[in-house]
mmCIF file with all atom_site columns, C-alpha atoms in Angstrom:
data_model
loop_
_atom_site.group_PDB
_atom_site.id
_atom_site.type_symbol
_atom_site.label_atom_id
_atom_site.label_alt_id
_atom_site.label_comp_id
_atom_site.label_asym_id
_atom_site.label_entity_id
_atom_site.label_seq_id
_atom_site.pdbx_PDB_ins_code
_atom_site.Cartn_x
_atom_site.Cartn_y
_atom_site.Cartn_z
_atom_site.occupancy
_atom_site.B_iso_or_equiv
_atom_site.pdbx_formal_charge
_atom_site.auth_seq_id
_atom_site.auth_comp_id
_atom_site.auth_asym_id
_atom_site.auth_atom_id
_atom_site.pdbx_PDB_model_num
ATOM 1   C CA . MET A 1 1   ? -34.948 -77.035 105.012 1.00 44.00 ? 19  MET A CA 1
ATOM 2   C CA . THR A 1 2   ? -36.955 -74.021 103.896 1.00 58.00 ? 20  THR A CA 1
ATOM 3   C CA . VAL A 1 3   ? -35.890 -70.624 105.161 1.00 71.00 ? 21  VAL A CA 1
ATOM 4   C CA . ASP A 1 4   ? -38.208 -67.613 105.046 1.00 81.00 ? 22  ASP A CA 1
ATOM 5   C CA . PHE A 1 5   ? -35.665 -64.832 104.701 1.00 80.00 ? 23  PHE A CA 1
ATOM 6   C CA . PHE A 1 6   ? -38.377 -62.210 104.320 1.00 80.00 ? 24  PHE A CA 1
ATOM 7   C CA . ARG A 1 7   ? -40.454 -62.941 107.432 1.00 81.00 ? 25  ARG A CA 1
ATOM 8   C CA . LYS A 1 8   ? -38.911 -59.941 109.229 1.00 81.00 ? 26  LYS A CA 1
ATOM 9   C CA . LEU A 1 9   ? -38.252 -57.499 106.387 1.00 81.00 ? 27  LEU A CA 1
ATOM 10  C CA . GLU A 1 10  ? -39.229 -57.057 102.736 1.00 88.00 ? 28  GLU A CA 1
ATOM 11  C CA . LEU A 1 11  ? -35.614 -56.353 101.796 1.00 93.00 ? 29  LEU A CA 1
ATOM 12  C CA . ILE A 1 12  ? -32.485 -58.019 103.094 1.00 94.00 ? 30  ILE A CA 1
ATOM 13  C CA . PRO A 1 13  ? -28.850 -57.082 102.478 1.00 96.00 ? 31  PRO A CA 1
ATOM 14  C CA . ALA A 1 14  ? -26.806 -59.217 100.118 1.00 98.00 ? 32  ALA A CA 1
ATOM 15  C CA . ILE A 1 15  ? -23.036 -59.025 100.367 1.00 98.00 ? 33  ILE A CA 1
ATOM 16  C CA . ILE A 1 16  ? -21.433 -59.949 97.046  1.00 98.00 ? 34  ILE A CA 1
ATOM 17  C CA . GLN A 1 17  ? -18.019 -61.596 97.275  1.00 98.00 ? 35  GLN A CA 1
ATOM 18  C CA . ASP A 1 18  ? -15.613 -62.758 94.581  1.00 98.00 ? 36  ASP A CA 1
ATOM 19  C CA . ALA A 1 19  ? -15.641 -66.575 94.764  1.00 98.00 ? 37  ALA A CA 1
ATOM 20  C CA . GLY A 1 20  ? -11.976 -66.818 93.798  1.00 97.00 ? 38  GLY A CA 1
ATOM 21  C CA . THR A 1 21  ? -10.269 -64.009 95.698  1.00 97.00 ? 39  THR A CA 1
ATOM 22  C CA . GLY A 1 22  ? -12.645 -63.477 98.613  1.00 97.00 ? 40  GLY A CA 1
ATOM 23  C CA . ASP A 1 23  ? -12.784 -59.725 97.862  1.00 97.00 ? 41  ASP A CA 1
ATOM 24  C CA . VAL A 1 24  ? -16.018 -58.020 98.868  1.00 98.00 ? 42  VAL A CA 1
ATOM 25  C CA . LEU A 1 25  ? -17.360 -56.528 95.643  1.00 98.00 ? 43  LEU A CA 1
ATOM 26  C CA . MET A 1 26  ? -20.579 -54.805 96.630  1.00 98.00 ? 44  MET A CA 1
ATOM 27  C CA . LEU A 1 27  ? -23.614 -54.717 98.869  1.00 98.00 ? 45  LEU A CA 1
ATOM 28  C CA . ALA A 1 28  ? -27.131 -54.649 97.463  1.00 97.00 ? 46  ALA A CA 1
ATOM 29  C CA . TYR A 1 29  ? -30.644 -55.490 98.631  1.00 97.00 ? 47  TYR A CA 1
ATOM 30  C CA . MET A 1 30  ? -32.837 -58.400 97.675  1.00 96.00 ? 48  MET A CA 1
ATOM 31  C CA . ASN A 1 31  ? -36.529 -59.074 97.979  1.00 94.00 ? 49  ASN A CA 1
ATOM 32  C CA . GLU A 1 32  ? -38.175 -62.452 97.578  1.00 93.00 ? 50  GLU A CA 1
ATOM 33  C CA . GLU A 1 33  ? -38.539 -62.107 93.800  1.00 95.00 ? 51  GLU A CA 1
ATOM 34  C CA . SER A 1 34  ? -34.930 -61.047 93.220  1.00 96.00 ? 52  SER A CA 1
ATOM 35  C CA . LEU A 1 35  ? -33.656 -63.982 95.291  1.00 95.00 ? 53  LEU A CA 1
ATOM 36  C CA . ASP A 1 36  ? -35.911 -66.352 93.359  1.00 95.00 ? 54  ASP A CA 1
ATOM 37  C CA . ARG A 1 37  ? -34.666 -64.998 90.008  1.00 97.00 ? 55  ARG A CA 1
ATOM 38  C CA . THR A 1 38  ? -31.057 -65.221 91.195  1.00 97.00 ? 56  THR A CA 1
ATOM 39  C CA . ILE A 1 39  ? -31.502 -68.880 92.119  1.00 96.00 ? 57  ILE A CA 1
ATOM 40  C CA . LYS A 1 40  ? -33.338 -69.713 88.865  1.00 97.00 ? 58  LYS A CA 1
ATOM 41  C CA . THR A 1 41  ? -30.988 -67.863 86.485  1.00 97.00 ? 59  THR A CA 1
ATOM 42  C CA . GLY A 1 42  ? -27.627 -68.291 88.235  1.00 98.00 ? 60  GLY A CA 1
ATOM 43  C CA . ARG A 1 43  ? -27.000 -64.539 87.864  1.00 98.00 ? 61  ARG A CA 1
ATOM 44  C CA . THR A 1 44  ? -27.581 -61.876 90.484  1.00 98.00 ? 62  THR A CA 1
ATOM 45  C CA . TRP A 1 45  ? -30.828 -59.917 90.653  1.00 98.00 ? 63  TRP A CA 1
ATOM 46  C CA . PHE A 1 46  ? -31.445 -57.151 93.181  1.00 98.00 ? 64  PHE A CA 1
ATOM 47  C CA . TRP A 1 47  ? -34.088 -54.688 94.293  1.00 96.00 ? 65  TRP A CA 1
ATOM 48  C CA . SER A 1 48  ? -33.143 -51.076 93.589  1.00 93.00 ? 66  SER A CA 1
ATOM 49  C CA . ARG A 1 49  ? -34.274 -48.933 96.495  1.00 91.00 ? 67  ARG A CA 1
ATOM 50  C CA . SER A 1 50  ? -33.705 -45.736 94.500  1.00 90.00 ? 68  SER A CA 1
ATOM 51  C CA . ARG A 1 51  ? -35.559 -46.858 91.360  1.00 91.00 ? 69  ARG A CA 1
ATOM 52  C CA . GLY A 1 52  ? -38.115 -49.066 93.096  1.00 92.00 ? 70  GLY A CA 1
ATOM 53  C CA . CYS A 1 53  ? -37.677 -51.995 90.718  1.00 93.00 ? 71  CYS A CA 1
ATOM 54  C CA . LEU A 1 54  ? -35.781 -55.226 90.107  1.00 96.00 ? 72  LEU A CA 1
ATOM 55  C CA . TRP A 1 55  ? -32.475 -55.097 88.286  1.00 95.00 ? 73  TRP A CA 1
ATOM 56  C CA . ASN A 1 56  ? -30.193 -57.751 86.895  1.00 96.00 ? 74  ASN A CA 1
ATOM 57  C CA . LYS A 1 57  ? -26.543 -56.941 87.577  1.00 95.00 ? 75  LYS A CA 1
ATOM 58  C CA . GLY A 1 58  ? -24.821 -56.553 84.218  1.00 93.00 ? 76  GLY A CA 1
ATOM 59  C CA . GLU A 1 59  ? -27.974 -56.290 82.122  1.00 92.00 ? 77  GLU A CA 1
ATOM 60  C CA . THR A 1 60  ? -26.903 -52.950 80.633  1.00 90.00 ? 78  THR A CA 1
ATOM 61  C CA . SER A 1 61  ? -23.138 -52.947 81.356  1.00 92.00 ? 79  SER A CA 1
ATOM 62  C CA . GLY A 1 62  ? -22.335 -56.562 80.490  1.00 94.00 ? 80  GLY A CA 1
ATOM 63  C CA . HIS A 1 63  ? -20.586 -56.881 83.880  1.00 96.00 ? 81  HIS A CA 1
ATOM 64  C CA . TYR A 1 64  ? -22.458 -59.959 85.076  1.00 96.00 ? 82  TYR A CA 1
ATOM 65  C CA . GLN A 1 65  ? -22.127 -61.919 88.273  1.00 98.00 ? 83  GLN A CA 1
ATOM 66  C CA . ILE A 1 66  ? -22.281 -65.699 87.917  1.00 98.00 ? 84  ILE A CA 1
ATOM 67  C CA . VAL A 1 67  ? -23.501 -67.178 91.204  1.00 98.00 ? 85  VAL A CA 1
ATOM 68  C CA . ARG A 1 68  ? -21.347 -69.931 92.702  1.00 98.00 ? 86  ARG A CA 1
ATOM 69  C CA . GLU A 1 69  ? -22.739 -70.156 96.237  1.00 98.00 ? 87  GLU A CA 1
ATOM 70  C CA . ILE A 1 70  ? -25.311 -68.460 98.470  1.00 97.00 ? 88  ILE A CA 1
ATOM 71  C CA . LEU A 1 71  ? -24.771 -68.490 102.224 1.00 97.00 ? 89  LEU A CA 1
ATOM 72  C CA . TYR A 1 72  ? -26.915 -66.925 104.936 1.00 95.00 ? 90  TYR A CA 1
ATOM 73  C CA . ASP A 1 73  ? -26.181 -65.652 108.414 1.00 93.00 ? 91  ASP A CA 1
ATOM 74  C CA . CYS A 1 74  ? -27.241 -67.008 111.799 1.00 91.00 ? 92  CYS A CA 1
ATOM 75  C CA . ASP A 1 75  ? -30.230 -64.636 112.023 1.00 89.00 ? 93  ASP A CA 1
ATOM 76  C CA . GLU A 1 76  ? -31.403 -65.612 108.525 1.00 89.00 ? 94  GLU A CA 1
ATOM 77  C CA . ASP A 1 77  ? -31.619 -61.968 107.454 1.00 91.00 ? 95  ASP A CA 1
ATOM 78  C CA . THR A 1 78  ? -28.443 -61.380 105.424 1.00 95.00 ? 96  THR A CA 1
ATOM 79  C CA . LEU A 1 79  ? -27.056 -63.203 102.399 1.00 97.00 ? 97  LEU A CA 1
ATOM 80  C CA . LEU A 1 80  ? -23.466 -63.719 101.301 1.00 98.00 ? 98  LEU A CA 1
ATOM 81  C CA . ILE A 1 81  ? -23.379 -64.461 97.586  1.00 98.00 ? 99  ILE A CA 1
ATOM 82  C CA . LYS A 1 82  ? -20.133 -65.752 96.117  1.00 98.00 ? 100 LYS A CA 1
ATOM 83  C CA . VAL A 1 83  ? -19.804 -64.972 92.428  1.00 98.00 ? 101 VAL A CA 1
ATOM 84  C CA . ASP A 1 84  ? -17.523 -65.027 89.435  1.00 98.00 ? 102 ASP A CA 1
ATOM 85  C CA . GLN A 1 85  ? -17.465 -61.344 88.496  1.00 98.00 ? 103 GLN A CA 1
ATOM 86  C CA . ILE A 1 86  ? -17.373 -60.555 84.778  1.00 97.00 ? 104 ILE A CA 1
ATOM 87  C CA . GLY A 1 87  ? -15.949 -57.029 84.441  1.00 96.00 ? 105 GLY A CA 1
ATOM 88  C CA . ALA A 1 88  ? -16.322 -54.370 87.127  1.00 96.00 ? 106 ALA A CA 1
ATOM 89  C CA . ALA A 1 89  ? -18.737 -54.780 90.030  1.00 96.00 ? 107 ALA A CA 1
ATOM 90  C CA . CYS A 1 90  ? -19.038 -51.045 90.698  1.00 95.00 ? 108 CYS A CA 1
ATOM 91  C CA . HIS A 1 91  ? -20.941 -48.630 88.454  1.00 92.00 ? 109 HIS A CA 1
ATOM 92  C CA . THR A 1 92  ? -17.860 -46.354 88.618  1.00 94.00 ? 110 THR A CA 1
ATOM 93  C CA . GLY A 1 93  ? -15.848 -48.945 86.694  1.00 94.00 ? 111 GLY A CA 1
ATOM 94  C CA . ASN A 1 94  ? -13.899 -50.122 89.744  1.00 95.00 ? 112 ASN A CA 1
ATOM 95  C CA . ARG A 1 95  ? -13.582 -53.839 90.392  1.00 96.00 ? 113 ARG A CA 1
ATOM 96  C CA . SER A 1 96  ? -15.209 -53.400 93.837  1.00 97.00 ? 114 SER A CA 1
ATOM 97  C CA . CYS A 1 97  ? -17.543 -50.763 95.237  1.00 96.00 ? 115 CYS A CA 1
ATOM 98  C CA . PHE A 1 98  ? -15.203 -50.640 98.248  1.00 95.00 ? 116 PHE A CA 1
ATOM 99  C CA . TYR A 1 99  ? -12.230 -48.789 96.754  1.00 95.00 ? 117 TYR A CA 1
ATOM 100 C CA . ARG A 1 100 ? -12.051 -45.789 99.124  1.00 96.00 ? 118 ARG A CA 1
ATOM 101 C CA . ALA A 1 101 ? -10.781 -45.720 102.706 1.00 95.00 ? 119 ALA A CA 1
ATOM 102 C CA . LEU A 1 102 ? -11.636 -43.429 105.602 1.00 95.00 ? 120 LEU A CA 1
ATOM 103 C CA . ASP A 1 103 ? -8.692  -41.761 107.305 1.00 94.00 ? 121 ASP A CA 1
ATOM 104 C CA . ILE A 1 104 ? -8.955  -43.078 110.835 1.00 90.00 ? 122 ILE A CA 1
ATOM 105 C CA . GLY A 1 105 ? -5.849  -41.243 112.023 1.00 86.00 ? 123 GLY A CA 1
ATOM 106 C CA . GLY A 1 106 ? -3.190  -43.874 112.519 1.00 76.00 ? 124 GLY A CA 1
ATOM 107 C CA . ASP A 1 107 ? -2.641  -46.091 115.559 1.00 73.00 ? 125 ASP A CA 1
ATOM 108 C CA . LYS A 1 108 ? -5.646  -46.148 117.879 1.00 68.00 ? 126 LYS A CA 1
ATOM 109 C CA . SER A 1 109 ? -4.332  -48.812 120.263 1.00 71.00 ? 127 SER A CA 1
ATOM 110 C CA . GLU A 1 110 ? -4.771  -48.223 123.985 1.00 65.00 ? 128 GLU A CA 1
ATOM 111 C CA . LYS A 1 111 ? -1.661  -47.470 126.010 1.00 57.00 ? 129 LYS A CA 1
#
């Protein structure tokens, strides 16, 4: 089965998840070329919206992501990529980009 992920949008979100722990490591965007390179190389490639170019995760930092599985959602417009993370996923040096929490003010359950 061939899926055209880019029939609706040029860029689609890619959620990156640790294949072993299930931790969500980061969210990035992919275009057709970055997805193709990811599949061919077995390492993650993304489209940088701020720089306007392709980038290979870990190319400069050495913190690579080895692709283990690529899943897609029911609408065929979001990817979930399970990886073995080498080093930190976040540019800040944190293991995950999701290391901060919003204060939502305690118990919000209805009474």
